[in-house]
Amino acid sequence: MTGSAEAIQTGTLPVPEPHPTEVLVRLEASEVNHVDLFVRSGAFPTPLTFPFIIGRDLVGTVAAVGDAVENFAPGDRVWSNSLGHDGRQGAFADFVIAPADRVYRLPEGIDPAEAAPVLHAAGTAHIGLVREARLKPGETIVVGSASGAVGTAIVKLAATMGAYVIAGASTGDEEWVAERGADVVIDKHADDFYDQVNQAAPDGVDVCWDPKGDDDFDRSVPLLAHGARVIVMAGMQSSPRMPIGKIYTRDASVLGFAISNASAADLAEAATAINHMLAAGRLKARVGQTFHLAEAAAAHQALEAG
């Protein structure tokens, strides 16, 4: 059953056999993100088969492949960032089954422990910026909370795409966010945050995205340029007021998305960009704590505690 972190159990299961279009991967590294918490708790309903293996992302080595799989072989280093959802078992196991069309080669020389923490965040950033926001070179984007994993990835990818990036950072994170490529870094807790955004973008903001869900539309929407896009993807319990008149008179749009719903094609496109950035050393993450598989409950609790 879904429930609190205390519901997580560890034990032994048979090593699964891959179906014709599946890959069996020996896990080397994974990570915990907020979507893991939503699925485990039942807050994000999705088909689950019990016993259900939690976990979304993996980096590992192919141990076996199904009869119809031609692009992978035992010994290949690979990664995936869309397990543990929609009937797929998760990644927190020594041996993990993954659909072959959701598995990607790991670039040579990349440490699994360095890759695993960025996979979910970078995939979210790519799909949000490319498919949803349709970000163009020269446009201005405001990333309201840029200190976390997703915010960091948004800043880095948006800068790589040629956007002018205004980022909100937590106290002490200003240098980290600037190093990711932000053109302007503002204290996200400053009382005059939106006034500073307005000064930095006097012609208006083309894309506004707060990956933490701390949206204040009464203050952010007036800063939008004509045709702007607002991305929402967090704050499951949040119900901010929306100034509709200032949205439609700007031909602006509010777009919500969850990477869990992304198609295999969207994820594969994102994976190509992620691999280029991994190989170039452009994706970096800060690891707060490291856990063994048997400490999965403690890992969930640590993330819930912030």
GROMACS .gro file of C-alpha atoms in nm:
model
  306
    1MET     CA    1   0.000   0.000   0.000
    2THR     CA    2   0.101   0.361  -0.045
    3GLY     CA    3   0.167   0.561   0.268
    4SER     CA    4   0.434   0.729   0.476
    5ALA     CA    5   0.806   0.661   0.447
    6GLU     CA    6   0.766   0.408   0.727
    7ALA     CA    7   0.571   0.190   0.481
    8ILE     CA    8   0.890   0.129   0.280
    9GLN     CA    9   1.024  -0.221   0.335
   10THR     CA   10   1.340  -0.394   0.222
   11GLY     CA   11   1.373  -0.759   0.132
   12THR     CA   12   1.464  -1.012  -0.133
   13LEU     CA   13   1.278  -1.064  -0.459
   14PRO     CA   14   1.370  -1.291  -0.752
   15VAL     CA   15   1.587  -1.128  -1.018
   16PRO     CA   16   1.336  -1.041  -1.292
   17GLU     CA   17   1.362  -1.170  -1.648
   18PRO     CA   18   1.336  -0.903  -1.919
   19HIS     CA   19   1.044  -0.928  -2.160
   20PRO     CA   20   1.128  -0.899  -2.534
   21THR     CA   21   1.141  -0.517  -2.535
   22GLU     CA   22   1.295  -0.472  -2.190
   23VAL     CA   23   1.643  -0.432  -2.044
   24LEU     CA   24   1.767  -0.570  -1.713
   25VAL     CA   25   2.007  -0.325  -1.549
   26ARG     CA   26   2.231  -0.375  -1.247
   27LEU     CA   27   2.191  -0.056  -1.046
   28GLU     CA   28   2.495   0.155  -0.961
   29ALA     CA   29   2.333   0.483  -0.853
   30SER     CA   30   1.992   0.645  -0.815
   31GLU     CA   31   1.846   0.946  -0.637
   32VAL     CA   32   1.532   1.062  -0.458
   33ASN     CA   33   1.316   1.348  -0.581
   34HIS     CA   34   0.979   1.489  -0.483
   35VAL     CA   35   0.789   1.285  -0.742
   36ASP     CA   36   0.914   0.972  -0.561
   37LEU     CA   37   0.747   1.107  -0.248
   38PHE     CA   38   0.422   1.178  -0.432
   39VAL     CA   39   0.403   0.827  -0.579
   40ARG     CA   40   0.498   0.653  -0.254
   41SER     CA   41   0.246   0.854  -0.052
   42GLY     CA   42  -0.035   0.816  -0.305
   43ALA     CA   43  -0.057   1.192  -0.365
   44PHE     CA   44   0.014   1.133  -0.736
   45PRO     CA   45  -0.214   0.840  -0.830
   46THR     CA   46  -0.064   0.599  -1.082
   47PRO     CA   47  -0.109   0.227  -1.154
   48LEU     CA   48   0.101   0.024  -0.908
   49THR     CA   49   0.165  -0.348  -0.884
   50PHE     CA   50   0.258  -0.470  -0.535
   51PRO     CA   51   0.514  -0.541  -0.415
   52PHE     CA   52   0.603  -0.210  -0.575
   53ILE     CA   53   0.965  -0.106  -0.615
   54ILE     CA   54   1.005   0.266  -0.553
   55GLY     CA   55   1.248   0.496  -0.732
   56ARG     CA   56   1.254   0.681  -1.062
   57ASP     CA   57   1.608   0.721  -1.193
   58LEU     CA   58   1.898   0.484  -1.241
   59VAL     CA   59   2.249   0.463  -1.371
   60GLY     CA   60   2.390   0.115  -1.415
   61THR     CA   61   2.517  -0.163  -1.636
   62VAL     CA   62   2.306  -0.378  -1.865
   63ALA     CA   63   2.289  -0.733  -1.727
   64ALA     CA   64   2.054  -0.887  -1.987
   65VAL     CA   65   1.827  -0.782  -2.272
   66GLY     CA   66   1.500  -0.907  -2.415
   67ASP     CA   67   1.491  -1.100  -2.743
   68ALA     CA   68   1.371  -0.796  -2.942
   69VAL     CA   69   1.629  -0.551  -2.806
   70GLU     CA   70   1.902  -0.477  -3.059
   71ASN     CA   71   2.054  -0.147  -2.944
   72PHE     CA   72   2.185  -0.263  -2.605
   73ALA     CA   73   2.401  -0.554  -2.489
   74PRO     CA   74   2.523  -0.684  -2.153
   75GLY     CA   75   2.801  -0.461  -2.021
   76ASP     CA   76   2.667  -0.135  -2.168
   77ARG     CA   77   2.659   0.160  -1.924
   78VAL     CA   78   2.313   0.315  -1.933
   79TRP     CA   79   2.066   0.541  -1.753
   80SER     CA   80   1.693   0.602  -1.729
   81ASN     CA   81   1.479   0.869  -1.564
   82SER     CA   82   1.117   0.755  -1.601
   83LEU     CA   83   1.069   0.439  -1.396
   84GLY     CA   84   0.836   0.382  -1.101
   85HIS     CA   85   0.526   0.525  -1.271
   86ASP     CA   86   0.234   0.420  -1.493
   87GLY     CA   87   0.279   0.049  -1.422
   88ARG     CA   88   0.660   0.050  -1.448
   89GLN     CA   89   0.847  -0.084  -1.149
   90GLY     CA   90   1.100   0.151  -0.993
   91ALA     CA   91   1.477   0.175  -0.964
   92PHE     CA   92   1.551   0.100  -0.598
   93ALA     CA   93   1.673  -0.256  -0.649
   94ASP     CA   94   1.998  -0.432  -0.727
   95PHE     CA   95   1.849  -0.543  -1.062
   96VAL     CA   96   1.601  -0.319  -1.240
   97ILE     CA   97   1.371  -0.383  -1.537
   98ALA     CA   98   1.331  -0.089  -1.777
   99PRO     CA   99   1.160  -0.055  -2.117
  100ALA     CA  100   1.432  -0.036  -2.381
  101ASP     CA  101   1.283   0.283  -2.529
  102ARG     CA  102   1.334   0.456  -2.192
  103VAL     CA  103   1.700   0.356  -2.154
  104TYR     CA  104   1.991   0.566  -2.286
  105ARG     CA  105   2.365   0.515  -2.309
  106LEU     CA  106   2.580   0.686  -2.047
  107PRO     CA  107   2.860   0.891  -2.204
  108GLU     CA  108   3.210   0.755  -2.155
  109GLY     CA  109   3.390   0.858  -1.840
  110ILE     CA  110   3.083   0.981  -1.650
  111ASP     CA  111   3.067   0.883  -1.282
  112PRO     CA  112   2.726   0.724  -1.206
  113ALA     CA  113   2.716   0.904  -0.870
  114GLU     CA  114   2.752   1.238  -1.052
  115ALA     CA  115   2.502   1.158  -1.327
  116ALA     CA  116   2.217   1.015  -1.120
  117PRO     CA  117   2.130   1.335  -0.929
  118VAL     CA  118   2.079   1.542  -1.245
  119LEU     CA  119   1.875   1.308  -1.468
  120HIS     CA  120   1.525   1.386  -1.343
  121ALA     CA  121   1.590   1.757  -1.306
  122ALA     CA  122   1.755   1.795  -1.647
  123GLY     CA  123   1.477   1.601  -1.818
  124THR     CA  124   1.219   1.823  -1.652
  125ALA     CA  125   1.405   2.136  -1.755
  126HIS     CA  126   1.440   2.026  -2.118
  127ILE     CA  127   1.077   1.926  -2.167
  128GLY     CA  128   0.953   2.236  -1.987
  129LEU     CA  129   1.169   2.477  -2.182
  130VAL     CA  130   1.153   2.313  -2.525
  131ARG     CA  131   0.808   2.153  -2.549
  132GLU     CA  132   0.605   2.369  -2.312
  133ALA     CA  133   0.768   2.712  -2.297
  134ARG     CA  134   0.908   2.701  -2.654
  135LEU     CA  135   1.195   2.916  -2.530
  136LYS     CA  136   1.380   3.105  -2.803
  137PRO     CA  137   1.728   3.260  -2.808
  138GLY     CA  138   1.719   3.617  -2.683
  139GLU     CA  139   1.404   3.573  -2.477
  140THR     CA  140   1.395   3.653  -2.106
  141ILE     CA  141   1.312   3.387  -1.850
  142VAL     CA  142   1.261   3.427  -1.477
  143VAL     CA  143   1.338   3.117  -1.268
  144GLY     CA  144   1.179   3.197  -0.934
  145SER     CA  145   1.357   2.928  -0.729
  146ALA     CA  146   1.689   2.846  -0.890
  147SER     CA  147   1.884   2.694  -0.601
  148GLY     CA  148   1.739   2.342  -0.615
  149ALA     CA  149   1.802   2.059  -0.858
  150VAL     CA  150   1.531   2.149  -1.110
  151GLY     CA  151   1.591   2.523  -1.082
  152THR     CA  152   1.963   2.473  -1.138
  153ALA     CA  153   1.894   2.263  -1.448
  154ILE     CA  154   1.648   2.519  -1.586
  155VAL     CA  155   1.902   2.799  -1.546
  156LYS     CA  156   2.179   2.599  -1.712
  157LEU     CA  157   1.972   2.480  -2.006
  158ALA     CA  158   1.805   2.819  -2.061
  159ALA     CA  159   2.146   2.987  -2.067
  160THR     CA  160   2.273   2.724  -2.310
  161MET     CA  161   1.970   2.794  -2.533
  162GLY     CA  162   2.067   3.162  -2.550
  163ALA     CA  163   1.807   3.309  -2.316
  164TYR     CA  164   1.855   3.602  -2.079
  165VAL     CA  165   1.816   3.438  -1.738
  166ILE     CA  166   1.694   3.610  -1.422
  167ALA     CA  167   1.714   3.375  -1.125
  168GLY     CA  168   1.593   3.383  -0.768
  169ALA     CA  169   1.841   3.226  -0.525
  170SER     CA  170   1.825   3.132  -0.160
  171THR     CA  171   2.068   3.308   0.074
  172GLY     CA  172   2.417   3.170   0.024
  173ASP     CA  173   2.339   3.019  -0.315
  174GLU     CA  174   2.396   3.328  -0.527
  175GLU     CA  175   2.739   3.223  -0.653
  176TRP     CA  176   2.622   2.868  -0.733
  177VAL     CA  177   2.329   3.000  -0.939
  178ALA     CA  178   2.544   3.256  -1.119
  179GLU     CA  179   2.793   2.984  -1.210
  180ARG     CA  180   2.510   2.788  -1.373
  181GLY     CA  181   2.467   3.075  -1.620
  182ALA     CA  182   2.219   3.321  -1.470
  183ASP     CA  183   2.264   3.676  -1.601
  184VAL     CA  184   2.095   3.831  -1.298
  185VAL     CA  185   2.069   3.670  -0.954
  186ILE     CA  186   1.823   3.809  -0.698
  187ASP     CA  187   1.752   3.706  -0.340
  188LYS     CA  188   1.429   3.510  -0.385
  189HIS     CA  189   1.312   3.616  -0.037
  190ALA     CA  190   1.366   3.988  -0.096
  191ASP     CA  191   1.057   4.201  -0.039
  192ASP     CA  192   1.129   4.382  -0.366
  193PHE     CA  193   1.204   4.067  -0.569
  194TYR     CA  194   0.949   4.151  -0.839
  195ASP     CA  195   1.061   4.515  -0.851
  196GLN     CA  196   1.415   4.393  -0.918
  197VAL     CA  197   1.285   4.159  -1.191
  198ASN     CA  198   1.106   4.453  -1.349
  199GLN     CA  199   1.427   4.657  -1.345
  200ALA     CA  200   1.622   4.369  -1.501
  201ALA     CA  201   1.357   4.309  -1.769
  202PRO     CA  202   1.194   4.646  -1.849
  203ASP     CA  203   1.053   4.511  -2.177
  204GLY     CA  204   0.878   4.225  -2.001
  205VAL     CA  205   0.935   3.859  -1.920
  206ASP     CA  206   0.878   3.595  -2.189
  207VAL     CA  207   0.884   3.286  -1.966
  208CYS     CA  208   0.817   3.264  -1.594
  209TRP     CA  209   0.884   2.936  -1.411
  210ASP     CA  210   0.912   2.873  -1.039
  211PRO     CA  211   0.993   2.502  -1.005
  212LYS     CA  212   0.926   2.512  -0.631
  213GLY     CA  213   0.566   2.621  -0.682
  214ASP     CA  214   0.600   2.947  -0.487
  215ASP     CA  215   0.391   3.131  -0.745
  216ASP     CA  216   0.261   3.480  -0.670
  217PHE     CA  217   0.067   3.553  -0.986
  218ASP     CA  218  -0.066   3.887  -0.860
  219ARG     CA  219   0.291   4.016  -0.864
  220SER     CA  220   0.448   3.817  -1.148
  221VAL     CA  221   0.179   3.838  -1.418
  222PRO     CA  222   0.201   4.220  -1.454
  223LEU     CA  223   0.567   4.171  -1.554
  224LEU     CA  224   0.484   3.941  -1.847
  225ALA     CA  225   0.552   4.043  -2.206
  226HIS     CA  226   0.299   3.993  -2.485
  227GLY     CA  227   0.268   3.621  -2.562
  228ALA     CA  228   0.447   3.515  -2.243
  229ARG     CA  229   0.431   3.162  -2.105
  230VAL     CA  230   0.401   3.073  -1.737
  231ILE     CA  231   0.506   2.717  -1.644
  232VAL     CA  232   0.358   2.551  -1.337
  233MET     CA  233   0.476   2.209  -1.223
  234ALA     CA  234   0.485   2.207  -0.841
  235GLY     CA  235   0.279   2.301  -0.540
  236MET     CA  236   0.021   2.020  -0.542
  237GLN     CA  237  -0.161   2.179  -0.248
  238SER     CA  238  -0.119   2.535  -0.374
  239SER     CA  239  -0.416   2.747  -0.490
  240PRO     CA  240  -0.280   3.094  -0.571
  241ARG     CA  241  -0.506   3.368  -0.705
  242MET     CA  242  -0.484   3.413  -1.082
  243PRO     CA  243  -0.539   3.761  -1.231
  244ILE     CA  244  -0.716   3.636  -1.543
  245GLY     CA  245  -0.761   3.981  -1.699
  246LYS     CA  246  -0.389   4.045  -1.704
  247ILE     CA  247  -0.327   3.701  -1.854
  248TYR     CA  248  -0.558   3.715  -2.153
  249THR     CA  249  -0.492   4.080  -2.241
  250ARG     CA  250  -0.126   3.986  -2.280
  251ASP     CA  251  -0.205   3.678  -2.491
  252ALA     CA  252  -0.018   3.492  -2.219
  253SER     CA  253  -0.067   3.128  -2.128
  254VAL     CA  254  -0.031   2.918  -1.814
  255LEU     CA  255   0.104   2.570  -1.888
  256GLY     CA  256   0.115   2.286  -1.640
  257PHE     CA  257   0.309   1.967  -1.697
  258ALA     CA  258   0.454   1.670  -1.513
  259ILE     CA  259   0.754   1.485  -1.653
  260SER     CA  260   0.587   1.163  -1.537
  261ASN     CA  261   0.340   1.208  -1.824
  262ALA     CA  262   0.608   1.265  -2.087
  263SER     CA  263   0.612   1.034  -2.385
  264ALA     CA  264   0.905   0.807  -2.466
  265ALA     CA  265   0.977   1.033  -2.766
  266ASP     CA  266   0.990   1.348  -2.550
  267LEU     CA  267   1.220   1.175  -2.303
  268ALA     CA  268   1.448   1.046  -2.577
  269GLU     CA  269   1.482   1.397  -2.722
  270ALA     CA  270   1.565   1.527  -2.376
  271ALA     CA  271   1.814   1.242  -2.324
  272THR     CA  272   2.012   1.349  -2.630
  273ALA     CA  273   2.053   1.698  -2.486
  274ILE     CA  274   2.131   1.561  -2.140
  275ASN     CA  275   2.404   1.335  -2.277
  276HIS     CA  276   2.565   1.623  -2.465
  277MET     CA  277   2.568   1.831  -2.146
  278LEU     CA  278   2.694   1.544  -1.931
  279ALA     CA  279   2.977   1.475  -2.175
  280ALA     CA  280   3.070   1.844  -2.173
  281GLY     CA  281   3.064   1.865  -1.794
  282ARG     CA  282   2.780   2.118  -1.796
  283LEU     CA  283   2.541   1.939  -1.562
  284LYS     CA  284   2.634   1.956  -1.197
  285ALA     CA  285   2.443   1.870  -0.883
  286ARG     CA  286   2.495   1.921  -0.513
  287VAL     CA  287   2.448   1.599  -0.318
  288GLY     CA  288   2.316   1.656   0.032
  289GLN     CA  289   2.337   1.300   0.167
  290THR     CA  290   2.417   0.953   0.037
  291PHE     CA  291   2.224   0.638   0.133
  292HIS     CA  292   2.234   0.265   0.066
  293LEU     CA  293   1.929   0.091  -0.082
  294ALA     CA  294   1.841  -0.049   0.260
  295GLU     CA  295   1.815   0.311   0.384
  296ALA     CA  296   1.548   0.411   0.133
  297ALA     CA  297   1.301   0.510   0.405
  298ALA     CA  298   1.561   0.738   0.564
  299ALA     CA  299   1.632   0.894   0.223
  300HIS     CA  300   1.262   0.972   0.175
  301GLN     CA  301   1.241   1.116   0.525
  302ALA     CA  302   1.546   1.334   0.464
  303LEU     CA  303   1.392   1.483   0.151
  304GLU     CA  304   1.059   1.539   0.324
  305ALA     CA  305   1.243   1.722   0.601
  306GLY     CA  306   1.404   1.954   0.347
   0.00000   0.00000   0.00000
